[in-house]
Short mmCIF file of C-alpha atoms in Angstrom, two decimals:
data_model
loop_
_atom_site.label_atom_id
_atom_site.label_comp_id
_atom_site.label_asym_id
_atom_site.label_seq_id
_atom_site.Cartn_x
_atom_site.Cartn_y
_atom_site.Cartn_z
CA UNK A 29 -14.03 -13.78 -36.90
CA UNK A 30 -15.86 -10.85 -35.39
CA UNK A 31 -13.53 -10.03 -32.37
CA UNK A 32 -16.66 -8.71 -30.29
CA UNK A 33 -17.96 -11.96 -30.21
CA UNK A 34 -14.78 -13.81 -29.83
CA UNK A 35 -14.45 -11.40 -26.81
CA UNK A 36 -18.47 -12.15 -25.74
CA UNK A 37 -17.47 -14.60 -22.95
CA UNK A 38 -14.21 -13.49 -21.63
CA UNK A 39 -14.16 -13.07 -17.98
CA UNK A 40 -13.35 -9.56 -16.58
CA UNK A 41 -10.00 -11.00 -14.61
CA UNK A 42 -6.64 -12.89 -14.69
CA UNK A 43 -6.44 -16.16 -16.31
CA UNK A 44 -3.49 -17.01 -14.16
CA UNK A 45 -5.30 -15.97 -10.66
CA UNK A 46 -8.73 -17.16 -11.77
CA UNK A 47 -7.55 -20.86 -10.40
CA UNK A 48 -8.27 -23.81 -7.75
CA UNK A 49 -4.84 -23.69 -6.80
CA UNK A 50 -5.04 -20.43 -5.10
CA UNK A 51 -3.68 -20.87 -1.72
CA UNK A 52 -6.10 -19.19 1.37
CA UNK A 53 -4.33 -15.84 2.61
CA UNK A 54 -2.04 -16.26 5.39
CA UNK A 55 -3.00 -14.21 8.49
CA UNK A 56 -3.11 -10.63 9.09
CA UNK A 57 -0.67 -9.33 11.35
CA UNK A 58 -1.93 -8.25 14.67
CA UNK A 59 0.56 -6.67 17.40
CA UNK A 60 3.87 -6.52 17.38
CA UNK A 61 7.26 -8.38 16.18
CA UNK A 62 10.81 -8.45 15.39
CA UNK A 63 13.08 -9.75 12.30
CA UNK A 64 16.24 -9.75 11.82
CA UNK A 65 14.70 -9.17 8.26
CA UNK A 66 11.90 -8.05 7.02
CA UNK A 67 10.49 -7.92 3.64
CA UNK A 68 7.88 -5.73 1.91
CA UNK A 69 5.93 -7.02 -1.10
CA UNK A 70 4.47 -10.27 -1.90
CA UNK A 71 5.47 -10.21 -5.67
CA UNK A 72 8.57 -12.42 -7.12
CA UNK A 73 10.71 -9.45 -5.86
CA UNK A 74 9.64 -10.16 -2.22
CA UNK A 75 9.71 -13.90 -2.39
CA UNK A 76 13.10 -14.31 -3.86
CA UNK A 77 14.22 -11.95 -1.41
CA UNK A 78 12.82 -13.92 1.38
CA UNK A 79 13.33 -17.60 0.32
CA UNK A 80 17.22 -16.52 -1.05
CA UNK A 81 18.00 -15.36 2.61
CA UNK A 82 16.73 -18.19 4.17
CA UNK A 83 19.22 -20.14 2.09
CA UNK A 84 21.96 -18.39 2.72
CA UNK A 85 20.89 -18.15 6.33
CA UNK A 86 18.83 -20.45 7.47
CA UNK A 87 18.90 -19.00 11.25
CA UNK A 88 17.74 -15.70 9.94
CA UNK A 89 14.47 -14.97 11.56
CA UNK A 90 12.95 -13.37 7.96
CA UNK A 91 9.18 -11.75 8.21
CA UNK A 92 7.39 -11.17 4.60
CA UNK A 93 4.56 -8.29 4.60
CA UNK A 94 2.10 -8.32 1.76
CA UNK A 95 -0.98 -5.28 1.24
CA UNK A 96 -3.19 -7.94 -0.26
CA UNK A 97 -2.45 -11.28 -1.57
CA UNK A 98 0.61 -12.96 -2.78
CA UNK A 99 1.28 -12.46 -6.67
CA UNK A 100 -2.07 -10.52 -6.92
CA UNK A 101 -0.71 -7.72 -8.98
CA UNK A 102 2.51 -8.16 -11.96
CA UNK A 103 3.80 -11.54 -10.57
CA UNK A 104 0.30 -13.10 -11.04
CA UNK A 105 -1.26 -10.94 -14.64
CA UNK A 106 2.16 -11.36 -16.79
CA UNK A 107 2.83 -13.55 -19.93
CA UNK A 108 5.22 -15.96 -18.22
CA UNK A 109 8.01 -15.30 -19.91
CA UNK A 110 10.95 -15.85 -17.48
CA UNK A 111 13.71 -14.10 -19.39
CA UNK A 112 17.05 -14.30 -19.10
CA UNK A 113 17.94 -10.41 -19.80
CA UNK A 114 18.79 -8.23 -17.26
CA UNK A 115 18.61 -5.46 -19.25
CA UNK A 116 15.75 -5.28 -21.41
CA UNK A 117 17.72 -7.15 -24.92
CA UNK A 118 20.83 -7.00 -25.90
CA UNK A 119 20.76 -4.03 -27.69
CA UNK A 120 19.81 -1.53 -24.61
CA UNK A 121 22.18 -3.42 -22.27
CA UNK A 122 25.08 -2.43 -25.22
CA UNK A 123 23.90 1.01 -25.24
CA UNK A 124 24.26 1.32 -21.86
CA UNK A 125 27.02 -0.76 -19.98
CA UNK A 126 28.80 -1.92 -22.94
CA UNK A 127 32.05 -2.77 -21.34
CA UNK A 128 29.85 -5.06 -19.12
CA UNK A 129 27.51 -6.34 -21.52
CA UNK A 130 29.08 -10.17 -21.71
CA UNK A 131 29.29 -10.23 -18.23
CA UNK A 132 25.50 -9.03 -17.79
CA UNK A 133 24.23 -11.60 -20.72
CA UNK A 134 26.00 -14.32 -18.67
CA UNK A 135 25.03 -13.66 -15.21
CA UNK A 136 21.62 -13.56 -16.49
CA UNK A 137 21.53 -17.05 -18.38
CA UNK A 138 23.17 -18.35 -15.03
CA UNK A 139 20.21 -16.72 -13.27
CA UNK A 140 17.41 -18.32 -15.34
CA UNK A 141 19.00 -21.71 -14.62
CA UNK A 142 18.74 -21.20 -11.21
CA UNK A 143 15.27 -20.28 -11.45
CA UNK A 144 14.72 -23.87 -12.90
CA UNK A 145 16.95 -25.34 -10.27
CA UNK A 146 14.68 -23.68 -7.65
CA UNK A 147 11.59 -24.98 -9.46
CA UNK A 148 12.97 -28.67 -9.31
CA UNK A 149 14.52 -28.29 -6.16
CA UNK A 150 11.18 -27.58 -4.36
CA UNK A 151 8.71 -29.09 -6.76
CA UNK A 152 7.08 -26.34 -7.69
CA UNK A 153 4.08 -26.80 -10.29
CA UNK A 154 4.39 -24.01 -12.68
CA UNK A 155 4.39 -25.66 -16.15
CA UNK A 156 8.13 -24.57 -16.17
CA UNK A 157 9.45 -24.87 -20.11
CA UNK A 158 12.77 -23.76 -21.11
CA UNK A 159 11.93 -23.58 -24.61
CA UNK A 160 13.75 -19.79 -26.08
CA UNK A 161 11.96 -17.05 -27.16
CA UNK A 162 11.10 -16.82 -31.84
CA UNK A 163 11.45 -12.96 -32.13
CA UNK A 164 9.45 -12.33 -35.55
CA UNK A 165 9.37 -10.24 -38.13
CA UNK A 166 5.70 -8.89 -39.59
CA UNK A 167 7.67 -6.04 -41.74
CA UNK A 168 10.94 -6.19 -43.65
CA UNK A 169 12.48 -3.17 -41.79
CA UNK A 170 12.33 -5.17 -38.92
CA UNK A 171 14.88 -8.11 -40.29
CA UNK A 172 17.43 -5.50 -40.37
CA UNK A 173 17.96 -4.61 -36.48
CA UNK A 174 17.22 -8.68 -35.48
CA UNK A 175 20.33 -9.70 -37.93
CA UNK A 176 22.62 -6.81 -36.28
CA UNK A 177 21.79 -8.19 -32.84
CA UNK A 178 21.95 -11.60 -33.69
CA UNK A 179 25.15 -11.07 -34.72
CA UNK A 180 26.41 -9.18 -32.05
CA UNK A 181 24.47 -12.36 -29.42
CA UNK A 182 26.55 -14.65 -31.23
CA UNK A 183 29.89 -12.65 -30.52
CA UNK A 184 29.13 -12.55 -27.03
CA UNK A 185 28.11 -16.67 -27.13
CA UNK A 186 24.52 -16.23 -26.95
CA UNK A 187 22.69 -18.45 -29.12
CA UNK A 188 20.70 -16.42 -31.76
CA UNK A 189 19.36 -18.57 -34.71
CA UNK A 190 18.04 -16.20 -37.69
CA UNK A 191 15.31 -17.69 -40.14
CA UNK A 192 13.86 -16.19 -43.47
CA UNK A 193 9.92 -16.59 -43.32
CA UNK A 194 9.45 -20.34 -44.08
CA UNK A 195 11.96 -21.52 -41.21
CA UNK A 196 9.74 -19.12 -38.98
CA UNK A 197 6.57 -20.43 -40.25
CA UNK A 198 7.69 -24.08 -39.51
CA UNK A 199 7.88 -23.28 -36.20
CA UNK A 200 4.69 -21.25 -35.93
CA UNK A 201 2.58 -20.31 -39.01
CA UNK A 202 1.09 -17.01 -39.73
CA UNK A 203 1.56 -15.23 -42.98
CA UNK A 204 2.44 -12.08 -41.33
CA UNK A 205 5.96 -13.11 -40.60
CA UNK A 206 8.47 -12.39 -43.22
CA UNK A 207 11.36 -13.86 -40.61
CA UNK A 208 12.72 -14.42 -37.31
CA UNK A 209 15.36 -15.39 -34.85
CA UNK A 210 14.99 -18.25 -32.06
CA UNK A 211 16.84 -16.63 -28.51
CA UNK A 212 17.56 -20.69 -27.45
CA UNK A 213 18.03 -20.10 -24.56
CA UNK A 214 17.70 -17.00 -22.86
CA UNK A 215 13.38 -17.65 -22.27
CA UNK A 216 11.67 -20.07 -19.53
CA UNK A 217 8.29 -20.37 -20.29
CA UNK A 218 5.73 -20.60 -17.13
CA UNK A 219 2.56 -20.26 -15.13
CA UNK A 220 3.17 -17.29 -13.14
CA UNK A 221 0.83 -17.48 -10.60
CA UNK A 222 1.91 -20.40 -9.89
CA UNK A 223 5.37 -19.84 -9.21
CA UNK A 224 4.37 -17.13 -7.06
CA UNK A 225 2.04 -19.88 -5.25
CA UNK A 226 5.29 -22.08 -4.94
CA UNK A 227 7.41 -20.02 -3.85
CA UNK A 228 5.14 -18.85 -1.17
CA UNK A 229 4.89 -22.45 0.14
CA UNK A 230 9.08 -22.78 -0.32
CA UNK A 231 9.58 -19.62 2.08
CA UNK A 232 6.67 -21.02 4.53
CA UNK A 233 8.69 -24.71 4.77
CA UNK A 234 11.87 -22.44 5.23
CA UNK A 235 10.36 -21.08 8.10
CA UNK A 236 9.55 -17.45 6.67
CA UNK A 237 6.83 -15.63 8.45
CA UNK A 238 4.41 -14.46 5.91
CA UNK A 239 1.43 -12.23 6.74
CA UNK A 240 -0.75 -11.16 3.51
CA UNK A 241 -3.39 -8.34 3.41
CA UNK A 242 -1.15 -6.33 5.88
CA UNK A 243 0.23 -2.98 3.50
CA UNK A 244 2.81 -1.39 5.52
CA UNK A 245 1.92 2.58 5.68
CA UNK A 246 5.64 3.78 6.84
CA UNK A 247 8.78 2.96 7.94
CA UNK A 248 10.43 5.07 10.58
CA UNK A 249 14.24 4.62 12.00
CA UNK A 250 14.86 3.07 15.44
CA UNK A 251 17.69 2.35 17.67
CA UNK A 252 19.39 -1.07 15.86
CA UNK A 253 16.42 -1.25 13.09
CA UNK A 254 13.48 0.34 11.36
CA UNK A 255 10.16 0.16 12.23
CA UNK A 256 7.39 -1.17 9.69
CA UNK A 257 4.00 0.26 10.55
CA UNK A 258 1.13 -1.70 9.33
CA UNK A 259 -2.66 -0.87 10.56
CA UNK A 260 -2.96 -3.49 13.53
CA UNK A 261 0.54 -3.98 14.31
CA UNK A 262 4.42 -2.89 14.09
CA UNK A 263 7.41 -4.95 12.55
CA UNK A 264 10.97 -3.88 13.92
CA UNK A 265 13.46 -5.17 11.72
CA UNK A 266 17.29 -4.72 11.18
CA UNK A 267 17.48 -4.44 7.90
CA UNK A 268 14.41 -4.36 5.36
CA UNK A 269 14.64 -5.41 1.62
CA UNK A 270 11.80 -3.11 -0.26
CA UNK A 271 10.07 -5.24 -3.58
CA UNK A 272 7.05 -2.67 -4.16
CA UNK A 273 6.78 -2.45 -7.84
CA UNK A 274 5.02 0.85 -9.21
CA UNK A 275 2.63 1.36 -6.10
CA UNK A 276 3.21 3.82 -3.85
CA UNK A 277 6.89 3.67 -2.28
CA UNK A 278 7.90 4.01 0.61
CA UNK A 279 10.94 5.87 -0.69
CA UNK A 280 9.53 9.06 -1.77
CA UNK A 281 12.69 9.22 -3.80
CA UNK A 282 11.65 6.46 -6.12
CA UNK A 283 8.68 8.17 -7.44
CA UNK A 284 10.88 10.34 -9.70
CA UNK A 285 12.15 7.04 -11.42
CA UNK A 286 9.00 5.14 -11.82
CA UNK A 287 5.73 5.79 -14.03
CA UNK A 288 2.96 3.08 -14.13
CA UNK A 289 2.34 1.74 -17.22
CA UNK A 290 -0.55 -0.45 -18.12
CA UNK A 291 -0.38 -3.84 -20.19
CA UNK A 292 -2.87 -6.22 -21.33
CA UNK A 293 -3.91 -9.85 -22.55
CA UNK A 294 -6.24 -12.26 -23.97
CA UNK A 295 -6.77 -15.84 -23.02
CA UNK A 296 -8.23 -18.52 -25.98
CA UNK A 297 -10.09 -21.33 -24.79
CA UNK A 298 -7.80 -24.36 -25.43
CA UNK A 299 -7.18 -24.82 -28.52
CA UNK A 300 -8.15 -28.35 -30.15
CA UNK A 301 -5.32 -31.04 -31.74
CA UNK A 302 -6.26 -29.69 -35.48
CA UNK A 303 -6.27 -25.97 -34.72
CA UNK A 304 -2.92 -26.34 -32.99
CA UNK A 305 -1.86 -28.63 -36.21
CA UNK A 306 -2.29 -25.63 -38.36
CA UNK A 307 -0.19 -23.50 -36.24
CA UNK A 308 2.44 -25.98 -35.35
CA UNK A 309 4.33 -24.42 -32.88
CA UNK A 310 5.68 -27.91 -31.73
CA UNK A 311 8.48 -26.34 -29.94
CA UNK A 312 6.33 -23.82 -27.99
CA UNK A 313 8.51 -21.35 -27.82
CA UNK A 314 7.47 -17.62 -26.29
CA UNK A 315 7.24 -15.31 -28.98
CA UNK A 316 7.44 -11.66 -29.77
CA UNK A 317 7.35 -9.29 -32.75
CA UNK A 318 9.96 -6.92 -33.66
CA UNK A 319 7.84 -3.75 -33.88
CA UNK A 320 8.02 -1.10 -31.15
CA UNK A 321 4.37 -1.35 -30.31
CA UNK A 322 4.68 -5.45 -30.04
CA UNK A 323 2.64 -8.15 -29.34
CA UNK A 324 3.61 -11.44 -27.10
CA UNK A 325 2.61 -14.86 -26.98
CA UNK A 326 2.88 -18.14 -25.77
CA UNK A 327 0.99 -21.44 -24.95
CA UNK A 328 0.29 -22.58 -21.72
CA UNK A 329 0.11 -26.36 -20.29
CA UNK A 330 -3.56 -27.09 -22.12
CA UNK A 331 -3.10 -25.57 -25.01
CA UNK A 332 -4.58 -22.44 -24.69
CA UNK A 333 -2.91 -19.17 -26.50
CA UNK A 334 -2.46 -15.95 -24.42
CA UNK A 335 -2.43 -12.83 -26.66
CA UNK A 336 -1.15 -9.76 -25.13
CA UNK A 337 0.57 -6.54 -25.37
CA UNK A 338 0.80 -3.47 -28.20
CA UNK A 339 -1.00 -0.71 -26.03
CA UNK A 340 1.18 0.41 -23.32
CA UNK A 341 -1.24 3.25 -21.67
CA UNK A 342 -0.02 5.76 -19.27
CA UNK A 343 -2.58 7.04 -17.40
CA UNK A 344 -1.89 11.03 -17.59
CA UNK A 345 -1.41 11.98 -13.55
CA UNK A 346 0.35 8.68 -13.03
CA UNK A 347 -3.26 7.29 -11.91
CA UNK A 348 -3.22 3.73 -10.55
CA UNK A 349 -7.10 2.95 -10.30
CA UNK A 350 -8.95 -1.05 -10.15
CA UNK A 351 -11.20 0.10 -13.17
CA UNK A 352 -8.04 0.25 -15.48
CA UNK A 353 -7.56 -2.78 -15.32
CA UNK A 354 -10.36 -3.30 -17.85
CA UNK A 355 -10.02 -1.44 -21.42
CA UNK A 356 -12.45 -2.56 -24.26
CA UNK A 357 -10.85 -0.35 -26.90
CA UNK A 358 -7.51 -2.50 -26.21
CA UNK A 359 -9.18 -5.46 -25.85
CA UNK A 360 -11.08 -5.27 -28.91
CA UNK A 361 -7.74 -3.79 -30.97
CA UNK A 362 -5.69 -7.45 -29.42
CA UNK A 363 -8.63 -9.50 -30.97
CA UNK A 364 -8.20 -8.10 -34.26
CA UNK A 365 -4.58 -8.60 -34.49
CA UNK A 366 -4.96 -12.11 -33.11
CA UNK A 367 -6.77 -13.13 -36.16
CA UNK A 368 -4.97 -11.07 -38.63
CA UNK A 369 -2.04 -13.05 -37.30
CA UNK A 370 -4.00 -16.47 -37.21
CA UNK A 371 -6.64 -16.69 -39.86
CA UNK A 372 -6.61 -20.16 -39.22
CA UNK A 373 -8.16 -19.93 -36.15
CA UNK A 374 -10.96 -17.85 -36.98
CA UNK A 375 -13.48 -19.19 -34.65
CA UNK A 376 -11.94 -19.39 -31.90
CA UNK A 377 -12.83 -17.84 -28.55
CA UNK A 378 -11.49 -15.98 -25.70
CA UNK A 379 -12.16 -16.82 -22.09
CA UNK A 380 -10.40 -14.26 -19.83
CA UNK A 381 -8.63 -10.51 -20.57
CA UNK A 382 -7.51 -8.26 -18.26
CA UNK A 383 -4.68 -5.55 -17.62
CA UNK A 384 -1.97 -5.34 -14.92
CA UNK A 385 0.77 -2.61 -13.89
CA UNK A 386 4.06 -3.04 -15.12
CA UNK A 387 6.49 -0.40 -13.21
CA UNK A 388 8.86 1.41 -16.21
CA UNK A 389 11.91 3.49 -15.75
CA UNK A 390 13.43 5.09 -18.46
CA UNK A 391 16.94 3.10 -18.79
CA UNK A 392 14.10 -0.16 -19.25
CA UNK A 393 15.75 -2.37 -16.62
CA UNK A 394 15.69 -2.61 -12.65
CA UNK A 395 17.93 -0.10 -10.98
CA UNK A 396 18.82 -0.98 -7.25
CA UNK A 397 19.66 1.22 -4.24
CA UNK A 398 19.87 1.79 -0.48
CA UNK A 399 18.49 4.29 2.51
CA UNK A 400 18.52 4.52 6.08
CA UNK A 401 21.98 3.92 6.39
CA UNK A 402 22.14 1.04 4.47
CA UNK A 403 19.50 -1.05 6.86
CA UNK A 404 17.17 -0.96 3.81
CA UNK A 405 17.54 -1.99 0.08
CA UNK A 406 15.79 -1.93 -2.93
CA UNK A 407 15.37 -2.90 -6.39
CA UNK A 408 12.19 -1.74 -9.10
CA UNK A 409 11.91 -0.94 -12.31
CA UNK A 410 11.96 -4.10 -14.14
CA UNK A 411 9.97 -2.97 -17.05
CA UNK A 412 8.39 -5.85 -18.18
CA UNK A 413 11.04 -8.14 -17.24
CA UNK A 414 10.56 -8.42 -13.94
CA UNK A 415 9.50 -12.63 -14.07
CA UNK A 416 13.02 -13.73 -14.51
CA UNK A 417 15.15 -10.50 -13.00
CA UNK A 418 13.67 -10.32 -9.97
CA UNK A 419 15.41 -13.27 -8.47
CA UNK A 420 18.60 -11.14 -9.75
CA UNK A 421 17.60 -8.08 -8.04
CA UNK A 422 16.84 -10.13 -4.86
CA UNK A 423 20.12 -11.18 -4.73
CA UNK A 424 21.67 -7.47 -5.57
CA UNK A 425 19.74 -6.34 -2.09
CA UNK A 426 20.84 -9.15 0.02
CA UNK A 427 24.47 -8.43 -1.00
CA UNK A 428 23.69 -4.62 -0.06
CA UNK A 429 22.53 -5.71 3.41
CA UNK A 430 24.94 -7.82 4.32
CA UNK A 431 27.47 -5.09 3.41
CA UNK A 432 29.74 -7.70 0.62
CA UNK A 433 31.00 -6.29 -1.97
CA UNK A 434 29.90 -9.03 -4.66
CA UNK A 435 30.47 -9.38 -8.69
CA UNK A 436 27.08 -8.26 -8.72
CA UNK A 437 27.23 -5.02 -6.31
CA UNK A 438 30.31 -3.93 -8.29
CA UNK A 439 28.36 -3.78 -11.82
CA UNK A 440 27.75 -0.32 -13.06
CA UNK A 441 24.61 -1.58 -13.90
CA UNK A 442 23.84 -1.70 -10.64
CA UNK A 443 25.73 1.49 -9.00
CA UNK A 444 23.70 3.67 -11.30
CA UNK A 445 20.40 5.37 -11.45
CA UNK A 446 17.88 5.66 -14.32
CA UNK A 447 17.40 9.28 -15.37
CA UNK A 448 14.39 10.39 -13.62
CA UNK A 449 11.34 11.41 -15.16
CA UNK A 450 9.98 15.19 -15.63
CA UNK A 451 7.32 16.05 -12.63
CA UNK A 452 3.54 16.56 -13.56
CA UNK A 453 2.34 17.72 -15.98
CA UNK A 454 5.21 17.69 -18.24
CA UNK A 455 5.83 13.92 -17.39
CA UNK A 456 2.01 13.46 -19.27
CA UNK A 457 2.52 15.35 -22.00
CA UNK A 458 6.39 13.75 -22.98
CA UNK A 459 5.05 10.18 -22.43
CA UNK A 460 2.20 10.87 -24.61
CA UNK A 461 3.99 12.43 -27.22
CA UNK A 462 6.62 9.62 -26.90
CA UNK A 463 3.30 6.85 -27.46
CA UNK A 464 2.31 9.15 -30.44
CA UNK A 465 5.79 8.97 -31.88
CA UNK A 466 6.48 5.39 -30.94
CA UNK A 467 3.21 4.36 -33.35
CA UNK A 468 4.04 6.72 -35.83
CA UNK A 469 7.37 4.89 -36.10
CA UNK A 470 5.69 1.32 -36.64
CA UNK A 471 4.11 2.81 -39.91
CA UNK A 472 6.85 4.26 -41.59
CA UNK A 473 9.47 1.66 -41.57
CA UNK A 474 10.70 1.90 -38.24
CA UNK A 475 12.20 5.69 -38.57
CA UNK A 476 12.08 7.90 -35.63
CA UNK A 477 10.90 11.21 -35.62
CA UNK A 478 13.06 13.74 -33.94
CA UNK A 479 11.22 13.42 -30.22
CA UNK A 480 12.73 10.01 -30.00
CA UNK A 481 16.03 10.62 -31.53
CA UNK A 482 16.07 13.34 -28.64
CA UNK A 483 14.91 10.95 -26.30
CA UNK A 484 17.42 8.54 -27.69
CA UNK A 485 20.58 10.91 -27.72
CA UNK A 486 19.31 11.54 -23.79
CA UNK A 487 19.36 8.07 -22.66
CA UNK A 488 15.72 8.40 -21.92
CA UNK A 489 12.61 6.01 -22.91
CA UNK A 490 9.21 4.51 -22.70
CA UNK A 491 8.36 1.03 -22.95
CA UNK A 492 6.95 -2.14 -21.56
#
């Protein structure tokens, strides 16, 4: 099908957002407060930071800030794949922290089943699935690297299934795959939004204080506390857990670590019983292709298939700007590999596309920290990944508050920083090459030119 006119009636915006379940805002703040925590950002970060401390305290008087809406920006424009990783795959944790890699694959499995304990536990309606992730194959080099970390999963007694091409395509057809592995368990599938929406309504019951479209502008030290000073009013807080993502932090530190990286997707109207018959996909797992510039995809609850992925654009400058969120040439280019990937559904329209920020570091995987003597913590970086980790990385920065030293605040995982990136405009010019090289990669059998293997040897990367 012509993918302009499968694109001809696809709404400028969010799938997941575009919804009647959208909660009204909660109020501004106007005048002043006090918390014995407060916490800024109403992504996942933020609300598993607040609803967590609330558990583990339920006397803690715990104050939420939020510059717009809650899960306006990554937490409500992602795939919904709640992964299990805490450190972007296997094969990058193993790179990095090998000595702690078993440890870090099986806090992370025990992580995503407390995500779905939360999810039951407060009835939250977010199409929650745990159905694994199929990792395919669309060129033969690929099948090499997914049977080395399969095997390596399995040593560590993570369940990795590999498949030639028909085992894949009995689980979802498309005659670009030429093979596979099925991640069992390591992938929740799930409507992101409304988890965010959920988990809102969790911290609210728990007695959280939650006051959207109130962006704190600075935070300033105080006898016993910080201040938190927002345009109509002041929090003043003992400790403060930061969840800010990409945007503008409040740590001028963290701007050396984090670039913003764009990412986008395509929403099908719902597909009918004999189009999804000649996909199958009767175990609806999340899936992903093996090439560095990949694609993801998944169904949701009616059926529908969201397409996204392949361009990750850095916006030379570091630019974060509404108007990016919209990019025909991608949109257009995730059409066409749609149907190159499902003939079959040639026909077939899309309903919704848009783009989001995801916030990338260059070790690929949250990195966690403190300031202000300790009264305030952090955690960003998630790369991508951030749907399942950030309940991980809300519990790494109530540990650091609280001053225990935990299984989790003892990882060097978590005691280290990511290399930082080069200033402007050398940081440009290296991630560019770095997308050049990346794509250049993809089309001659997966060998990297010698920018990446310097990148590589340097511990440095790019991705999303």
């Amino acid at each position: 099908m012509d993918p302009l006119k499968a694109l001809t009636d696809a709404e400028r915006k969010p799938y997941w957002l575009d919804s009647t379940a959208k909660p009204e805002p909660q109020a501004r703040l106007f005048g002043n407060t006090t918390a014995d925590l407060a916490v800024v950002g109403g992504g996942f970060s933020g609300l598993w930071t607040a609803l967590m401390a609330k558990e583990r305290d339920p006397s803690l008087d715990v104050v939420l800030l939020e510059g717009r809406r809650i899960g306006w920006a990554a937490s409500g424009r992602n795939g919904g794949f709640a992964m299990a990783t805490l450190t972007h795959g296997i094969a990058n944790g193993l790179e990095r922290w090998p000595e702690e890699i078993s440890t870090l694959e099986h806090m992370g499995l025990r992580n995503l089943d407390e995500i779905g304990e939360t999810v039951t536990r407060y009835g939250i309606d977010c199409g929650y699935e745990r159905t694994g992730e199929l990792h395919v194959a669309t060129e033969p080099w690929q099948l090499e690297e997914m049977h080395e970390s399969a095997q390596v999963a399995r040593e560590l007694g993570v369940r990795f299934d590999v498949m030639d091409a028909d085992r894949v395509r009995a689980e979802v057809d498309s005659p670009t795959y030429v093979g596979g592995m099925w991640e069992r368990d390591g992938c929740a599938m799930l409507d992101p939004a409304r988890l965010a929406w959920g988990l809102r309504q969790a911290c609210l019951d728990l007695g959280v204080r939650i006051y959207e479209r109130t962006p704190v502008r600075s935070v300033k030290d105080v006898p016993a506390g910080l201040d938190l000073l927002t345009p109509y009013g002041t929090v003043k807080a003992a400790r403060v857990a930061l969840g800010t993502g990409v945007f503008q932090p409040l740590l001028r530190r963290l701007k050396h670590f984090l670039v913003p990286v764009y990412d986008y997707a395509l929403m099908t109207e719902p597909l009918s019983a004999e189009q999804l018959a000649s996909v199958g996909w009767h175990n609806r797992q999340g899936v992903g292709d093996a090439a560095n510039q990949f694609h993801y995809y998944r169904l949701t609850q009616d059926n529908r298939i969201l397409w996204g992925g392949y361009d990750a654009v850095y916006y030379n400058g570091g630019k974060i700007k509404p108007e990016y969120e919209q990019r025909d040439e991608t949109f257009v280019k995730l059409a066409e590999h749609f149907f190159t990937t499902f003939p079959q559904l040639s026909g077939l329209r899309f309903t919704h596309r848009w783009g989001g920020i995801i916030d990338t570091c260059s070790r690929f995987s949250a990195f966690y920290g403190q300031s202000h003597g300790g009264r305030l913590a952090y955690a960003v970086g998630y790369t991508g990944m951030g749907v399942g980790a950030t309940r991980f990385g809300a519990n790494v920065m109530l540990d650091m508050l609280s001053g225990e030293r935990t299984e989790r605040t003892e990882l060097r995982m978590v005691k280290e920083k990511p290399i930082p990136f080069p200033p402007e405009p050398i940081r440009s010019a290296g991630i560019q090459m770095t997308r050049w090289s990346i794509a250049r990669a993809d089309l001659n059998q997966g060998r990297r030119n010698l920018w990446l293997r310097t990148l590589d040897r340097m511990g440095l990367g790019f991705d999303s």
